[in-house]
Short mmCIF file of C-alpha atoms and ligand atoms in Angstrom, two decimals:
data_model
loop_
_atom_site.label_atom_id
_atom_site.label_comp_id
_atom_site.label_asym_id
_atom_site.label_seq_id
_atom_site.Cartn_x
_atom_site.Cartn_y
_atom_site.Cartn_z
CA MET A 11 35.00 -36.44 -3.19
CA GLN A 12 34.38 -34.24 -0.13
CA ILE A 13 30.73 -33.16 0.07
CA SER A 14 29.84 -30.50 2.61
CA THR A 15 26.55 -28.62 2.67
CA ILE A 16 24.50 -28.68 -0.54
CA ALA A 17 22.35 -25.62 -1.17
CA ILE A 18 18.94 -26.36 -2.73
CA ILE A 19 17.55 -23.25 -4.41
CA GLY A 20 13.79 -23.78 -4.53
CA GLY A 21 14.20 -26.30 -1.74
CA LEU A 22 10.48 -26.60 -0.92
CA GLY A 23 9.39 -27.14 -4.52
CA LYS A 24 8.38 -30.15 -6.58
CA THR A 25 11.93 -31.25 -7.34
CA GLY A 26 13.92 -29.28 -4.73
CA GLY A 27 11.85 -30.73 -1.89
CA ARG A 28 12.53 -34.25 -3.11
CA VAL A 29 16.25 -33.58 -3.60
CA ALA A 30 16.51 -32.10 -0.10
CA GLU A 31 14.70 -35.01 1.59
CA ARG A 32 16.70 -37.69 -0.22
CA LEU A 33 20.05 -36.01 0.47
CA LYS A 34 19.13 -35.78 4.16
CA GLU A 35 18.31 -39.50 4.16
CA ARG A 36 21.85 -40.08 2.91
CA GLY A 37 23.23 -38.06 5.81
CA ILE A 38 24.21 -35.09 3.65
CA THR A 39 23.64 -31.63 5.09
CA VAL A 40 21.34 -29.49 2.94
CA ARG A 41 20.30 -25.86 3.02
CA ALA A 42 16.89 -25.48 1.38
CA ALA A 43 16.45 -21.88 0.27
CA SER A 44 13.56 -19.86 -1.13
CA ARG A 45 11.63 -16.74 -0.18
CA SER A 46 10.03 -18.42 2.87
CA THR A 47 13.14 -20.01 4.41
CA THR A 48 15.69 -18.68 6.88
CA PRO A 49 18.05 -17.53 5.50
CA ASN A 50 15.81 -16.60 2.61
CA PHE A 51 16.66 -16.55 -1.09
CA ASP A 52 14.83 -14.48 -3.68
CA TRP A 53 15.72 -14.50 -7.39
CA GLN A 54 14.49 -10.90 -7.48
CA ASP A 55 16.84 -9.75 -4.69
CA ARG A 56 20.56 -10.36 -5.22
CA ALA A 57 21.30 -9.23 -1.65
CA THR A 58 19.86 -12.57 -0.46
CA TRP A 59 21.99 -14.82 -2.65
CA HIS A 60 25.31 -14.96 -0.74
CA GLN A 61 23.82 -15.98 2.61
CA ALA A 62 22.00 -18.92 1.02
CA LEU A 63 25.19 -20.15 -0.65
CA GLU A 64 27.93 -19.44 1.87
CA GLY A 65 29.76 -22.60 2.96
CA ALA A 66 28.02 -24.87 0.45
CA SER A 67 30.19 -27.04 -1.81
CA ALA A 68 27.47 -27.56 -4.43
CA ALA A 69 24.01 -26.31 -5.33
CA TYR A 70 20.88 -27.72 -6.96
CA VAL A 71 19.19 -24.79 -8.65
CA THR A 72 15.59 -24.31 -9.77
CA PHE A 73 14.97 -20.86 -11.23
CA GLN A 74 11.69 -18.93 -10.85
CA PRO A 75 9.56 -18.26 -12.76
CA ASP A 76 11.26 -19.97 -15.75
CA LEU A 77 14.65 -19.76 -17.46
CA SER A 78 13.04 -18.42 -20.62
CA VAL A 79 12.06 -15.04 -19.10
CA ASP A 80 14.22 -12.23 -20.46
CA TRP A 81 16.09 -11.50 -17.20
CA ALA A 82 16.94 -15.14 -16.44
CA ALA A 83 20.23 -15.44 -18.33
CA GLU A 84 21.71 -12.40 -16.59
CA ALA A 85 20.43 -13.66 -13.23
CA ILE A 86 22.05 -17.06 -13.77
CA ALA A 87 25.37 -15.39 -14.65
CA GLY A 88 25.17 -13.29 -11.48
CA PHE A 89 24.11 -16.29 -9.42
CA ALA A 90 27.07 -18.35 -10.66
CA LYS A 91 29.45 -15.52 -9.78
CA ALA A 92 27.94 -15.25 -6.27
CA ALA A 93 28.17 -19.03 -5.89
CA ILE A 94 31.86 -19.10 -6.80
CA GLU A 95 32.55 -16.27 -4.34
CA ALA A 96 30.68 -18.24 -1.64
CA GLY A 97 32.85 -21.35 -2.25
CA VAL A 98 30.44 -23.40 -4.38
CA ARG A 99 32.30 -25.67 -6.83
CA HIS A 100 29.45 -27.40 -8.70
CA ILE A 101 26.01 -26.22 -9.82
CA VAL A 102 23.28 -28.61 -11.03
CA LEU A 103 20.77 -26.50 -12.97
CA LEU A 104 17.22 -27.66 -13.72
CA SER A 105 16.34 -26.45 -17.20
CA GLY A 106 13.58 -27.04 -19.73
CA ARG A 107 13.67 -28.71 -23.15
CA GLY A 108 13.42 -26.68 -26.32
CA GLU A 109 13.38 -23.24 -24.70
CA ASP A 110 15.63 -20.69 -26.45
CA GLY A 111 15.80 -18.50 -23.35
CA ALA A 112 16.79 -21.44 -21.21
CA VAL A 113 19.71 -22.16 -23.55
CA ARG A 114 21.00 -18.61 -22.99
CA SER A 115 20.92 -19.25 -19.23
CA GLU A 116 22.68 -22.59 -19.66
CA GLU A 117 25.43 -20.95 -21.75
CA ASN A 118 25.99 -18.30 -19.08
CA LEU A 119 26.36 -21.01 -16.45
CA LYS A 120 28.82 -22.97 -18.61
CA ALA A 121 30.91 -19.82 -19.14
CA ALA A 122 30.98 -18.88 -15.46
CA GLY A 123 34.01 -20.94 -14.44
CA VAL A 124 32.28 -23.37 -12.08
CA ASP A 125 31.58 -27.06 -12.71
CA TYR A 126 28.03 -27.49 -13.98
CA THR A 127 25.47 -30.14 -14.84
CA VAL A 128 22.42 -29.11 -16.87
CA LEU A 129 19.28 -31.24 -16.54
CA ARG A 130 16.77 -30.36 -19.28
CA ALA A 131 13.44 -31.80 -18.22
CA SER A 132 10.18 -32.50 -20.04
CA TRP A 133 6.88 -31.29 -18.56
CA PHE A 134 6.54 -32.92 -15.14
CA ASN A 135 3.97 -35.57 -14.20
CA GLN A 136 3.54 -33.63 -10.97
CA ASN A 137 2.01 -30.66 -12.81
CA PHE A 138 -1.15 -32.80 -12.60
CA SER A 139 -0.92 -33.41 -8.84
CA GLU A 140 1.26 -30.70 -7.27
CA GLY A 141 1.05 -27.92 -9.83
CA ALA A 142 -1.12 -25.78 -12.02
CA PHE A 143 -3.37 -28.52 -13.44
CA VAL A 144 -4.79 -29.80 -10.13
CA ASP A 145 -7.70 -27.36 -9.92
CA GLY A 146 -9.00 -28.23 -13.38
CA LEU A 147 -8.81 -31.95 -12.66
CA LEU A 148 -10.71 -31.48 -9.38
CA GLN A 149 -13.39 -29.52 -11.23
CA GLY A 150 -13.80 -32.38 -13.70
CA LYS A 151 -12.27 -30.78 -16.78
CA LEU A 152 -8.77 -29.67 -17.70
CA ALA A 153 -8.78 -27.08 -20.49
CA LEU A 154 -5.41 -26.20 -22.02
CA PRO A 155 -4.07 -24.90 -25.34
CA ALA A 156 -2.31 -28.22 -25.94
CA GLY A 157 -3.71 -30.29 -28.81
CA ASP A 158 -2.43 -33.55 -30.20
CA VAL A 159 1.27 -33.02 -29.56
CA PRO A 160 2.68 -35.90 -27.53
CA GLU A 161 4.84 -34.95 -24.54
CA PRO A 162 7.10 -37.45 -22.74
CA PHE A 163 6.11 -36.34 -19.23
CA VAL A 164 8.85 -37.02 -16.68
CA ASP A 165 8.42 -37.80 -13.00
CA ALA A 166 9.79 -35.43 -10.33
CA ASP A 167 11.07 -38.50 -8.45
CA ASP A 168 13.27 -39.36 -11.44
CA ILE A 169 14.48 -35.75 -11.74
CA ALA A 170 15.38 -35.75 -8.04
CA ASP A 171 17.21 -39.08 -8.25
CA ALA A 172 19.10 -37.85 -11.33
CA ALA A 173 19.99 -34.55 -9.65
CA ILE A 174 21.34 -36.36 -6.59
CA ALA A 175 23.47 -38.69 -8.73
CA CYS A 176 24.86 -35.64 -10.52
CA LEU A 177 25.62 -33.88 -7.23
CA ILE A 178 27.45 -36.90 -5.84
CA ASP A 179 29.19 -38.53 -8.81
CA PRO A 180 31.88 -36.32 -10.44
CA ARG A 181 31.50 -38.17 -13.77
CA HIS A 182 28.35 -36.10 -14.39
CA ARG A 183 30.17 -32.78 -14.19
CA ASN A 184 30.18 -30.46 -17.19
CA ARG A 185 27.50 -32.45 -19.00
CA THR A 186 23.99 -31.74 -20.25
CA TYR A 187 21.26 -34.38 -20.02
CA GLU A 188 17.70 -34.47 -21.36
CA LEU A 189 15.32 -36.08 -18.87
CA THR A 190 12.04 -37.48 -20.21
CA GLY A 191 9.61 -40.20 -19.29
CA PRO A 192 9.66 -43.52 -21.19
CA ARG A 193 6.83 -42.64 -23.64
CA ALA A 194 5.07 -39.59 -24.99
CA LEU A 195 1.35 -38.96 -24.36
CA THR A 196 -0.95 -36.17 -25.45
CA PHE A 197 -2.47 -34.11 -22.63
CA ARG A 198 -5.81 -35.76 -23.45
CA GLN A 199 -4.27 -39.22 -23.02
CA ALA A 200 -2.62 -38.16 -19.74
CA VAL A 201 -5.95 -36.91 -18.34
CA SER A 202 -7.64 -40.08 -19.54
CA GLU A 203 -5.09 -42.18 -17.61
CA ILE A 204 -5.66 -40.07 -14.50
CA ALA A 205 -9.44 -40.46 -14.83
CA ALA A 206 -9.09 -44.24 -15.17
CA ALA A 207 -6.70 -44.50 -12.23
CA SER A 208 -8.77 -42.29 -9.93
CA GLY A 209 -12.18 -43.60 -10.97
CA GLY A 210 -13.34 -40.05 -11.60
CA ILE A 211 -15.05 -38.49 -14.60
CA ILE A 212 -12.49 -36.00 -15.84
CA GLY A 213 -12.55 -34.50 -19.31
CA TYR A 214 -10.00 -32.69 -21.40
CA GLU A 215 -10.62 -29.78 -23.74
CA THR A 216 -8.19 -28.16 -26.15
CA VAL A 217 -8.70 -24.41 -26.14
CA PRO A 218 -7.23 -21.87 -28.59
CA ILE A 219 -4.06 -20.24 -27.26
CA GLU A 220 -5.50 -16.72 -27.71
CA ALA A 221 -8.59 -17.55 -25.63
CA PHE A 222 -6.42 -19.16 -22.94
CA ILE A 223 -4.13 -16.13 -22.70
CA ALA A 224 -7.13 -13.77 -22.62
CA GLU A 225 -8.62 -15.79 -19.75
CA MET A 226 -5.33 -15.74 -17.80
CA THR A 227 -5.06 -11.98 -18.38
CA ALA A 228 -8.62 -11.56 -17.10
CA TYR A 229 -7.62 -13.50 -13.95
CA GLY A 230 -5.02 -10.78 -13.37
CA LEU A 231 -1.83 -12.64 -14.32
CA PRO A 232 0.96 -10.17 -15.20
CA GLN A 233 2.18 -9.93 -18.78
CA GLU A 234 5.51 -11.64 -17.93
CA THR A 235 3.51 -14.70 -16.87
CA THR A 236 1.11 -14.70 -19.82
CA ASP A 237 4.07 -14.25 -22.23
CA LEU A 238 5.73 -17.22 -20.54
CA LEU A 239 2.58 -19.34 -20.82
CA HIS A 240 2.30 -18.41 -24.49
CA GLU A 241 5.86 -19.62 -25.10
CA LEU A 242 5.39 -22.81 -23.09
CA PHE A 243 2.19 -23.79 -24.93
CA THR A 244 3.43 -22.85 -28.40
CA GLN A 245 7.22 -23.13 -28.82
CA VAL A 246 7.78 -25.82 -26.20
CA LEU A 247 4.76 -27.85 -27.38
CA ASP A 248 5.25 -27.51 -31.15
CA GLY A 249 6.48 -31.08 -31.41
CA ARG A 250 10.19 -30.40 -30.97
CA ASN A 251 10.15 -32.03 -27.54
CA SER A 252 8.10 -35.13 -28.36
CA PRO A 253 11.05 -37.54 -28.78
CA VAL A 254 11.84 -39.69 -25.76
CA MET A 255 15.41 -39.16 -24.52
CA ASP A 256 17.64 -41.43 -22.45
CA GLY A 257 18.97 -39.01 -19.80
CA VAL A 258 17.38 -40.83 -16.84
CA ASN A 259 18.80 -44.15 -18.02
CA ARG A 260 22.25 -42.68 -18.70
CA ILE A 261 22.46 -41.17 -15.21
CA LEU A 262 20.64 -43.81 -13.14
CA GLY A 263 21.04 -46.99 -15.20
CA ARG A 264 17.30 -47.67 -15.11
CA GLN A 265 14.13 -46.74 -16.98
CA PRO A 266 12.18 -43.63 -15.93
CA LYS A 267 8.77 -44.04 -14.28
CA ASP A 268 5.89 -44.58 -16.72
CA PHE A 269 2.94 -42.16 -16.60
CA SER A 270 0.56 -45.05 -15.80
CA ASP A 271 2.56 -45.90 -12.67
CA TYR A 272 2.58 -42.24 -11.64
CA ALA A 273 -1.20 -41.99 -12.20
CA ARG A 274 -1.93 -45.20 -10.26
CA GLN A 275 0.36 -44.35 -7.32
CA THR A 276 -0.86 -40.75 -7.13
CA ALA A 277 -4.53 -41.72 -7.40
CA ALA A 278 -4.01 -43.97 -4.37
CA THR A 279 -3.15 -40.89 -2.29
CA GLY A 280 -6.68 -39.61 -2.90
CA ILE A 281 -5.55 -36.26 -4.28
CA TRP A 282 -7.88 -36.46 -7.32
CA SER A 283 -10.85 -37.83 -5.36
CA VAL A 284 -11.81 -34.77 -3.33
N1 LIG B 320 6.83 -27.93 -14.25
C1 LIG B 320 7.38 -28.39 -15.36
O1 LIG B 320 6.75 -29.15 -16.12
C2 LIG B 320 8.79 -28.00 -15.71
C3 LIG B 320 9.42 -28.64 -16.81
C4 LIG B 320 10.74 -28.30 -17.11
C5 LIG B 320 11.40 -27.35 -16.34
N2 LIG B 320 10.75 -26.75 -15.30
C6 LIG B 320 11.46 -25.74 -14.51
O2 LIG B 320 11.57 -26.17 -13.18
C7 LIG B 320 11.74 -25.03 -12.35
C8 LIG B 320 10.85 -25.16 -11.15
O3 LIG B 320 11.25 -26.29 -10.41
P1 LIG B 320 10.26 -27.01 -9.42
O4 LIG B 320 9.01 -27.37 -10.17
O5 LIG B 320 11.00 -28.04 -8.68
O6 LIG B 320 9.90 -25.82 -8.42
P2 LIG B 320 8.47 -25.30 -7.99
O7 LIG B 320 7.71 -26.41 -7.37
O8 LIG B 320 7.86 -24.58 -9.15
O9 LIG B 320 8.79 -24.16 -6.90
C9 LIG B 320 9.94 -24.18 -6.11
C10 LIG B 320 9.93 -23.05 -5.13
O10 LIG B 320 10.29 -21.82 -5.75
C11 LIG B 320 10.09 -20.84 -4.78
N3 LIG B 320 10.04 -19.52 -5.40
C12 LIG B 320 9.04 -18.92 -6.07
N4 LIG B 320 9.43 -17.69 -6.46
C13 LIG B 320 10.70 -17.52 -6.01
C14 LIG B 320 11.64 -16.46 -6.08
N5 LIG B 320 11.36 -15.28 -6.68
N6 LIG B 320 12.86 -16.63 -5.51
C15 LIG B 320 13.16 -17.79 -4.89
N7 LIG B 320 12.31 -18.84 -4.79
C16 LIG B 320 11.09 -18.67 -5.34
C17 LIG B 320 8.82 -21.25 -4.00
O11 LIG B 320 9.06 -21.21 -2.61
P3 LIG B 320 8.82 -19.84 -1.77
O12 LIG B 320 7.39 -19.49 -1.91
O13 LIG B 320 9.25 -20.20 -0.39
O14 LIG B 320 9.72 -18.81 -2.38
C18 LIG B 320 8.63 -22.73 -4.44
O15 LIG B 320 8.47 -23.62 -3.36
C19 LIG B 320 11.43 -23.80 -13.19
O16 LIG B 320 12.63 -23.17 -13.57
C20 LIG B 320 10.74 -24.41 -14.40
O17 LIG B 320 10.91 -23.62 -15.54
C21 LIG B 320 9.48 -27.06 -14.97
#
């Protein structure tokens, strides 16, 4: 299989950055693209799409802000068309589990006439260290509208390894995989593991969804974002996504990283000790 340049849309992000680095280590040419790269790529500006894709044989795609927003499915259809015109033959799309809007985007990709692989991921471990939950942890208390529903958090390293295998091995084409960690934890249990690993005193509080959304609105978040948060903390966390799935094992032939290992390794970097 001839692999030329691989475009990484969201190439500086939690998973895209890892995919880009690991492909480079294998000697594969990558083009990481987002709003701050040259050439740039902006999901909100179709005029930027062709230049980021031209000459690439495949693409790893992370959509912003989330595939469940109402304009995502149409954007993915347009993106796939632009990719085909630019010569791309395979698109690996990072999706979420249990999101109705994300399924519409996935269907548009499958119908586009390009080889695809869909990776539906659980909530990432790295939300606690590279994402939205860091500030709360550093302040000693994470407060979220997530109660006792267990979530099988998955590690961004495993997502990246799985994405690379799918980009390289043609057996993964035109398939959909669900990527989870090896066990499900509640958010309270996850924070408790982080506190134990980092030696810090970090609490967890479940807040009502209405109060959380009102607080986010008061911070100035736009309605598209607060609607998205509402969906993520209600539909996505209503228990439908609690089962552990075997996507990482099916793609990589090994178990995914356990949350305890993530917490221990990440605590050692000092990120939660500031
Ligand atoms: N976090 C989770 O738990 C989770 C779980 C399942 C699925 N997902 C999905 O994963 C995807 C995000 O992947 P990720 O976490 O690897 O990425 P990420 O870390 O959230 O961000 C990737 C990059 O996106 C770029 N970006 C922001 N707005 C953009 C825009 N309008 N156009 C182009 N690029 C833009 C940013 O770079 P610039 O500032 O340079 O543009 C950022 O570095 C989302 O679709 C999300 O729904 C997330």
